PDB file of C-alpha atoms in Angstrom:
ATOM      1  CA  MET A 193     125.598  96.696 135.747  1.00  0.00           C
ATOM      2  CA  LYS A 194     126.305 100.393 135.239  1.00  0.00           C
ATOM      3  CA  TYR A 195     123.939 102.639 137.082  1.00  0.00           C
ATOM      4  CA  SER A 196     121.724 104.862 134.688  1.00  0.00           C
ATOM      5  CA  LYS A 197     120.294 107.961 136.465  1.00  0.00           C
ATOM      6  CA  VAL A 198     116.659 108.798 135.571  1.00  0.00           C
ATOM      7  CA  THR A 199     116.886 112.548 136.634  1.00  0.00           C
ATOM      8  CA  ILE A 200     119.520 113.397 133.989  1.00  0.00           C
ATOM      9  CA  HIS A 201     117.113 112.813 131.178  1.00  0.00           C
ATOM     10  CA  GLU A 202     114.827 115.450 129.792  1.00  0.00           C
ATOM     11  CA  GLN A 203     111.130 115.878 130.934  1.00  0.00           C
ATOM     12  CA  PHE A 204     108.253 116.348 128.587  1.00  0.00           C
ATOM     13  CA  LYS A 205     104.783 117.970 128.863  1.00  0.00           C
ATOM     14  CA  GLU A 206     103.516 115.787 125.849  1.00  0.00           C
ATOM     15  CA  ASN A 207     104.638 112.416 124.507  1.00  0.00           C
ATOM     16  CA  PRO A 208     107.900 113.259 122.517  1.00  0.00           C
ATOM     17  CA  PHE A 209     107.513 109.957 120.365  1.00  0.00           C
ATOM     18  CA  VAL A 210     103.918 110.623 119.118  1.00  0.00           C
ATOM     19  CA  GLU A 211     104.869 113.102 116.136  1.00  0.00           C
ATOM     20  CA  LYS A 212     107.327 110.474 114.659  1.00  0.00           C
ATOM     21  CA  ALA A 213     104.755 107.734 115.292  1.00  0.00           C
ATOM     22  CA  ILE A 214     102.126 109.584 113.381  1.00  0.00           C
ATOM     23  CA  GLN A 215     104.645 109.634 110.308  1.00  0.00           C
ATOM     24  CA  ASP A 216     105.811 106.145 110.764  1.00  0.00           C
ATOM     25  CA  ILE A 217     102.706 104.148 111.535  1.00  0.00           C
ATOM     26  CA  ARG A 218     101.729 102.287 108.297  1.00  0.00           C
ATOM     27  CA  ILE A 219      98.104 102.558 107.546  1.00  0.00           C
ATOM     28  CA  VAL A 220      96.610 100.060 105.113  1.00  0.00           C
ATOM     29  CA  LYS A 221      93.155 100.431 103.590  1.00  0.00           C
ATOM     30  CA  LYS A 222      91.307  97.262 103.507  1.00  0.00           C
ATOM     31  CA  THR A 223      88.016  96.235 101.883  1.00  0.00           C
ATOM     32  CA  GLN A 224      85.694  94.091 103.809  1.00  0.00           C
ATOM     33  CA  VAL A 225      82.834  92.403 101.868  1.00  0.00           C
ATOM     34  CA  ILE A 226      79.809  91.657 103.990  1.00  0.00           C
ATOM     35  CA  ARG A 227      77.428  89.132 102.445  1.00  0.00           C
ATOM     36  CA  PRO A 228      74.006  87.945 103.850  1.00  0.00           C
ATOM     37  CA  LYS A 229      74.278  84.380 105.532  1.00  0.00           C
ATOM     38  CA  ASN A 230      71.073  83.242 103.907  1.00  0.00           C
ATOM     39  CA  ARG A 231      71.485  82.524 100.270  1.00  0.00           C
ATOM     40  CA  ASP A 232      67.954  83.414  99.516  1.00  0.00           C
ATOM     41  CA  GLU A 233      68.743  87.117 100.491  1.00  0.00           C
ATOM     42  CA  ILE A 234      71.497  87.407  98.012  1.00  0.00           C
ATOM     43  CA  GLN A 235      70.353  89.265  94.814  1.00  0.00           C
ATOM     44  CA  MET A 236      71.820  88.253  91.509  1.00  0.00           C
ATOM     45  CA  ILE A 237      72.501  90.687  88.906  1.00  0.00           C
ATOM     46  CA  THR A 238      71.821  89.284  85.215  1.00  0.00           C
ATOM     47  CA  SER A 239      72.503  90.674  81.778  1.00  0.00           C
ATOM     48  CA  THR A 240      69.737  91.004  79.184  1.00  0.00           C
ATOM     49  CA  ASP A 241      70.787  87.424  77.995  1.00  0.00           C
ATOM     50  CA  GLY A 242      69.906  85.932  81.423  1.00  0.00           C
ATOM     51  CA  GLU A 243      73.739  85.399  82.388  1.00  0.00           C
ATOM     52  CA  ILE A 244      74.543  86.028  86.010  1.00  0.00           C
ATOM     53  CA  THR A 245      77.061  88.887  86.050  1.00  0.00           C
ATOM     54  CA  GLY A 246      77.261  89.547  89.653  1.00  0.00           C
ATOM     55  CA  TYR A 247      75.806  89.408  93.229  1.00  0.00           C
ATOM     56  CA  THR A 248      74.940  92.048  95.826  1.00  0.00           C
ATOM     57  CA  ALA A 249      77.089  92.671  98.784  1.00  0.00           C
ATOM     58  CA  PHE A 250      77.893  95.526 101.204  1.00  0.00           C
ATOM     59  CA  THR A 251      81.371  96.789 101.047  1.00  0.00           C
ATOM     60  CA  ARG A 252      83.029  98.637 103.893  1.00  0.00           C
ATOM     61  CA  PHE A 253      86.385 100.221 103.728  1.00  0.00           C
ATOM     62  CA  ILE A 254      88.537 100.156 106.971  1.00  0.00           C
ATOM     63  CA  GLU A 255      91.826 101.462 108.093  1.00  0.00           C
ATOM     64  CA  VAL A 256      94.012  99.027 110.011  1.00  0.00           C
ATOM     65  CA  ASP A 257      97.333  99.078 111.485  1.00  0.00           C
ATOM     66  CA  GLU A 258      99.148  96.023 110.035  1.00  0.00           C
ATOM     67  CA  GLU A 259     100.759  95.328 113.424  1.00  0.00           C
ATOM     68  CA  ARG A 260      97.400  95.726 115.316  1.00  0.00           C
ATOM     69  CA  PHE A 261      97.255  94.648 118.930  1.00  0.00           C
ATOM     70  CA  ALA A 262     100.894  93.421 119.182  1.00  0.00           C
ATOM     71  CA  LYS A 263     102.649  94.564 122.324  1.00  0.00           C
ATOM     72  CA  VAL A 264     106.102  94.927 121.062  1.00  0.00           C
ATOM     73  CA  TYR A 265     106.612  95.875 117.324  1.00  0.00           C
ATOM     74  CA  LEU A 266     109.338  93.753 115.556  1.00  0.00           C
ATOM     75  CA  SER A 267     110.220  96.739 113.410  1.00  0.00           C
ATOM     76  CA  GLN A 268     111.591  98.444 116.546  1.00  0.00           C
ATOM     77  CA  PHE A 269     113.027  95.285 118.219  1.00  0.00           C
ATOM     78  CA  ALA A 270     116.646  96.653 118.038  1.00  0.00           C
ATOM     79  CA  SER A 271     115.685  99.030 120.672  1.00  0.00           C
ATOM     80  CA  PHE A 272     115.831  96.144 123.068  1.00  0.00           C
ATOM     81  CA  TRP A 273     119.449  94.915 122.207  1.00  0.00           C
ATOM     82  CA  GLU A 274     120.905  97.392 124.532  1.00  0.00           C
ATOM     83  CA  LEU A 275     118.709  96.817 127.564  1.00  0.00           C
ATOM     84  CA  SER A 276     120.146  95.798 130.888  1.00  0.00           C
ATOM     85  CA  ARG A 277     118.686  93.045 132.910  1.00  0.00           C
ATOM     86  CA  ALA A 278     117.036  95.689 135.315  1.00  0.00           C
ATOM     87  CA  ALA A 279     115.557  97.447 132.244  1.00  0.00           C
ATOM     88  CA  ILE A 280     113.959  94.273 130.976  1.00  0.00           C
ATOM     89  CA  ARG A 281     112.407  93.553 134.350  1.00  0.00           C
ATOM     90  CA  VAL A 282     111.137  97.169 134.689  1.00  0.00           C
ATOM     91  CA  PHE A 283     109.776  96.849 131.115  1.00  0.00           C
ATOM     92  CA  SER A 284     107.959  93.742 132.159  1.00  0.00           C
ATOM     93  CA  TYR A 285     106.273  95.935 134.826  1.00  0.00           C
ATOM     94  CA  ILE A 286     105.500  98.655 132.411  1.00  0.00           C
ATOM     95  CA  LEU A 287     103.711  96.052 130.125  1.00  0.00           C
ATOM     96  CA  SER A 288     101.604  95.051 133.161  1.00  0.00           C
ATOM     97  CA  VAL A 289     100.326  98.430 133.925  1.00  0.00           C
ATOM     98  CA  LEU A 290      99.857  99.591 130.346  1.00  0.00           C
ATOM     99  CA  LYS A 291      96.251 100.634 129.714  1.00  0.00           C
ATOM    100  CA  PRO A 292      94.674 100.134 126.254  1.00  0.00           C
ATOM    101  CA  LYS A 293      94.900 103.169 123.967  1.00  0.00           C
ATOM    102  CA  GLN A 294      97.151 105.117 126.399  1.00  0.00           C
ATOM    103  CA  ASP A 295     100.486 106.548 125.571  1.00  0.00           C
ATOM    104  CA  SER A 296     101.502 107.142 129.142  1.00  0.00           C
ATOM    105  CA  PHE A 297     101.647 105.223 132.252  1.00  0.00           C
ATOM    106  CA  ILE A 298     101.685 105.830 135.966  1.00  0.00           C
ATOM    107  CA  PHE A 299     104.820 104.531 137.649  1.00  0.00           C
ATOM    108  CA  LYS A 300     104.602 103.179 141.303  1.00  0.00           C
ATOM    109  CA  MET A 301     107.997 102.262 142.694  1.00  0.00           C
ATOM    110  CA  ASP A 302     106.490  99.895 145.315  1.00  0.00           C
ATOM    111  CA  ASP A 303     104.508  97.943 142.835  1.00  0.00           C
ATOM    112  CA  CYS A 304     107.584  97.859 140.378  1.00  0.00           C
ATOM    113  CA  LEU A 305     109.812  96.650 143.322  1.00  0.00           C
ATOM    114  CA  GLY A 306     107.335  93.827 144.031  1.00  0.00           C
ATOM    115  CA  HIS A 307     107.013  92.936 140.175  1.00  0.00           C
ATOM    116  CA  THR A 308     110.654  93.031 139.524  1.00  0.00           C
ATOM    117  CA  LYS A 309     111.502  91.177 142.920  1.00  0.00           C
ATOM    118  CA  TYR A 310     114.187  93.882 143.444  1.00  0.00           C
ATOM    119  CA  LYS A 311     114.916  95.036 147.038  1.00  0.00           C
ATOM    120  CA  HIS A 312     116.603  98.320 146.276  1.00  0.00           C
ATOM    121  CA  LYS A 313     114.934 101.400 144.315  1.00  0.00           C
ATOM    122  CA  LYS A 314     118.470 101.883 142.702  1.00  0.00           C
ATOM    123  CA  ASP A 315     117.940  98.805 140.459  1.00  0.00           C
ATOM    124  CA  VAL A 316     114.635  99.986 139.199  1.00  0.00           C
ATOM    125  CA  LEU A 317     115.746 103.627 138.706  1.00  0.00           C
ATOM    126  CA  SER A 318     118.775 102.130 136.821  1.00  0.00           C
ATOM    127  CA  GLY A 319     116.256 100.256 134.495  1.00  0.00           C
ATOM    128  CA  LEU A 320     114.016 103.223 134.080  1.00  0.00           C
ATOM    129  CA  GLY A 321     117.279 105.281 132.888  1.00  0.00           C
ATOM    130  CA  ASN A 322     118.241 102.503 130.538  1.00  0.00           C
ATOM    131  CA  LEU A 323     114.694 102.370 129.052  1.00  0.00           C
ATOM    132  CA  ILE A 324     114.885 106.209 128.532  1.00  0.00           C
ATOM    133  CA  GLU A 325     118.293 105.925 126.866  1.00  0.00           C
ATOM    134  CA  CYS A 326     116.977 103.408 124.484  1.00  0.00           C
ATOM    135  CA  ASN A 327     113.983 105.589 123.527  1.00  0.00           C
ATOM    136  CA  ILE A 328     111.413 102.969 124.732  1.00  0.00           C
ATOM    137  CA  ILE A 329     109.856 105.465 127.262  1.00  0.00           C
ATOM    138  CA  ALA A 330     110.284 109.193 128.207  1.00  0.00           C
ATOM    139  CA  ARG A 331     109.874 111.223 131.267  1.00  0.00           C
ATOM    140  CA  SER A 332     107.000 113.475 131.698  1.00  0.00           C
ATOM    141  CA  ASN A 333     106.822 116.608 133.810  1.00  0.00           C
ATOM    142  CA  TYR A 334     105.610 114.550 136.638  1.00  0.00           C
ATOM    143  CA  ASP A 335     107.920 112.032 138.574  1.00  0.00           C
ATOM    144  CA  TRP A 336     105.377 109.283 138.593  1.00  0.00           C
ATOM    145  CA  GLU A 337     104.251 109.514 134.886  1.00  0.00           C
ATOM    146  CA  TYR A 338     106.099 108.248 131.852  1.00  0.00           C
ATOM    147  CA  PHE A 339     105.501 108.242 127.979  1.00  0.00           C
ATOM    148  CA  ILE A 340     105.719 105.119 125.882  1.00  0.00           C
ATOM    149  CA  ASN A 341     107.027 105.214 122.477  1.00  0.00           C
ATOM    150  CA  PRO A 342     104.157 103.782 120.473  1.00  0.00           C
ATOM    151  CA  LEU A 343     106.507 102.674 117.565  1.00  0.00           C
ATOM    152  CA  VAL A 344     108.052 100.322 120.019  1.00  0.00           C
ATOM    153  CA  VAL A 345     105.207  99.092 122.322  1.00  0.00           C
ATOM    154  CA  PHE A 346     101.549  99.893 122.349  1.00  0.00           C
ATOM    155  CA  ASN A 347      98.352  98.356 123.803  1.00  0.00           C
ATOM    156  CA  GLY A 348      95.691  98.641 121.212  1.00  0.00           C
ATOM    157  CA  ASP A 349      95.178  99.952 117.665  1.00  0.00           C
ATOM    158  CA  ARG A 350      97.833 102.581 116.892  1.00  0.00           C
ATOM    159  CA  VAL A 351      95.753 103.950 113.814  1.00  0.00           C
ATOM    160  CA  ALA A 352      92.888 104.914 116.074  1.00  0.00           C
ATOM    161  CA  PHE A 353      95.329 106.337 118.617  1.00  0.00           C
ATOM    162  CA  THR A 354      97.125 108.553 116.109  1.00  0.00           C
ATOM    163  CA  LYS A 355      93.775 109.805 114.592  1.00  0.00           C
ATOM    164  CA  MET A 356      92.580 110.688 118.196  1.00  0.00           C
ATOM    165  CA  TYR A 357      95.847 112.494 118.875  1.00  0.00           C
ATOM    166  CA  VAL A 358      95.786 114.401 115.492  1.00  0.00           C
ATOM    167  CA  LYS A 359      92.079 115.352 116.201  1.00  0.00           C
ATOM    168  CA  LYS A 360      93.034 116.518 119.817  1.00  0.00           C
ATOM    169  CA  LYS A 361      95.875 118.571 118.436  1.00  0.00           C
ATOM    170  CA  LYS A 362      93.639 120.268 115.842  1.00  0.00           C
ATOM    171  CA  ASP A 363      90.961 121.065 118.431  1.00  0.00           C
ATOM    172  CA  LYS A 364      93.574 122.542 120.853  1.00  0.00           C
ATOM    173  CA  GLU A 365      94.922 124.706 117.804  1.00  0.00           C
ATOM    174  CA  LYS A 366      91.457 125.768 117.097  1.00  0.00           C
ATOM    175  CA  SER A 367      90.862 126.589 120.732  1.00  0.00           C
ATOM    176  CA  ASP A 368      93.884 128.487 120.968  1.00  0.00           C
ATOM    177  CA  ILE A 369      93.156 130.674 117.870  1.00  0.00           C
ATOM    178  CA  ASN A 370      89.720 131.310 119.374  1.00  0.00           C
ATOM    179  CA  GLN A 371      91.267 132.442 122.595  1.00  0.00           C
ATOM    180  CA  LEU A 372      93.527 134.711 120.584  1.00  0.00           C
ATOM    181  CA  ASP A 373      90.493 136.109 118.767  1.00  0.00           C
ATOM    182  CA  LEU A 374      88.944 136.779 122.006  1.00  0.00           C
ATOM    183  CA  PHE A 375      91.897 138.428 123.496  1.00  0.00           C
ATOM    184  CA  GLN A 376      92.322 140.648 120.322  1.00  0.00           C
ATOM    185  CA  GLN A 377      88.654 141.555 120.461  1.00  0.00           C
ATOM    186  CA  GLU A 378      88.884 142.617 124.128  1.00  0.00           C
ATOM    187  CA  ALA A 379      91.982 144.722 123.338  1.00  0.00           C
ATOM    188  CA  LEU A 380      90.264 146.372 120.415  1.00  0.00           C
ATOM    189  CA  GLU A 381      87.225 147.127 122.501  1.00  0.00           C
ATOM    190  CA  LEU A 382      89.395 148.603 125.348  1.00  0.00           C
ATOM    191  CA  SER A 383      91.313 150.577 122.692  1.00  0.00           C
ATOM    192  CA  GLU A 384      87.979 152.024 121.343  1.00  0.00           C
ATOM    193  CA  GLN A 385      86.749 152.862 124.835  1.00  0.00           C
ATOM    194  CA  GLY A 386      89.984 154.665 125.474  1.00  0.00           C
ATOM    195  CA  HIS A 387      89.635 156.821 122.357  1.00  0.00           C
ATOM    196  CA  LYS A 388      85.973 157.640 123.353  1.00  0.00           C
ATOM    197  CA  ASN A 389      87.134 158.576 126.806  1.00  0.00           C
ATOM    198  CA  ILE A 390      90.056 160.894 125.503  1.00  0.00           C
ATOM    199  CA  GLY A 391      87.699 162.706 122.993  1.00  0.00           C
TER     200      GLY A 391
END
């Protein structure tokens, strides 16, 4: 098995896979019809001739990820073809620590060694490096945290996750704009005070 070094791979502040995931996750709108269980509560709609033309029902539109709650998505299964034995074992550990609706995980070397039954860190690090090369995970700015590629593996509903991510990003952009406005306002006030003090 060829050793694959983890530290040669780029580190990221945010999950590098999410932008592509937002574009690629297929959202399907489905209609859910809710009818009362008691037939006496169902209202019939009749025409002027007394012919029944319909029944009442509550309709709810929901958005779902067609691959909801699957751990590994078949559309990205080719990512696993190049994995080494060590990478598959480390990936098994990752699945065991992956929390619902999270795009990152905390990596604990001792726990991973126990899970994979490896005795040497080198084997685990080689597995991590291979997972990074295959774009299944990515390094974060912290040595103990990694991002997962939600197009390949995710624990939960990716639609809800992507909506939350987009909302969080918009809120941050709005916050950044507000901070810039505040900075510009302070600069303007200081500038006006400077003109008053000169005159």
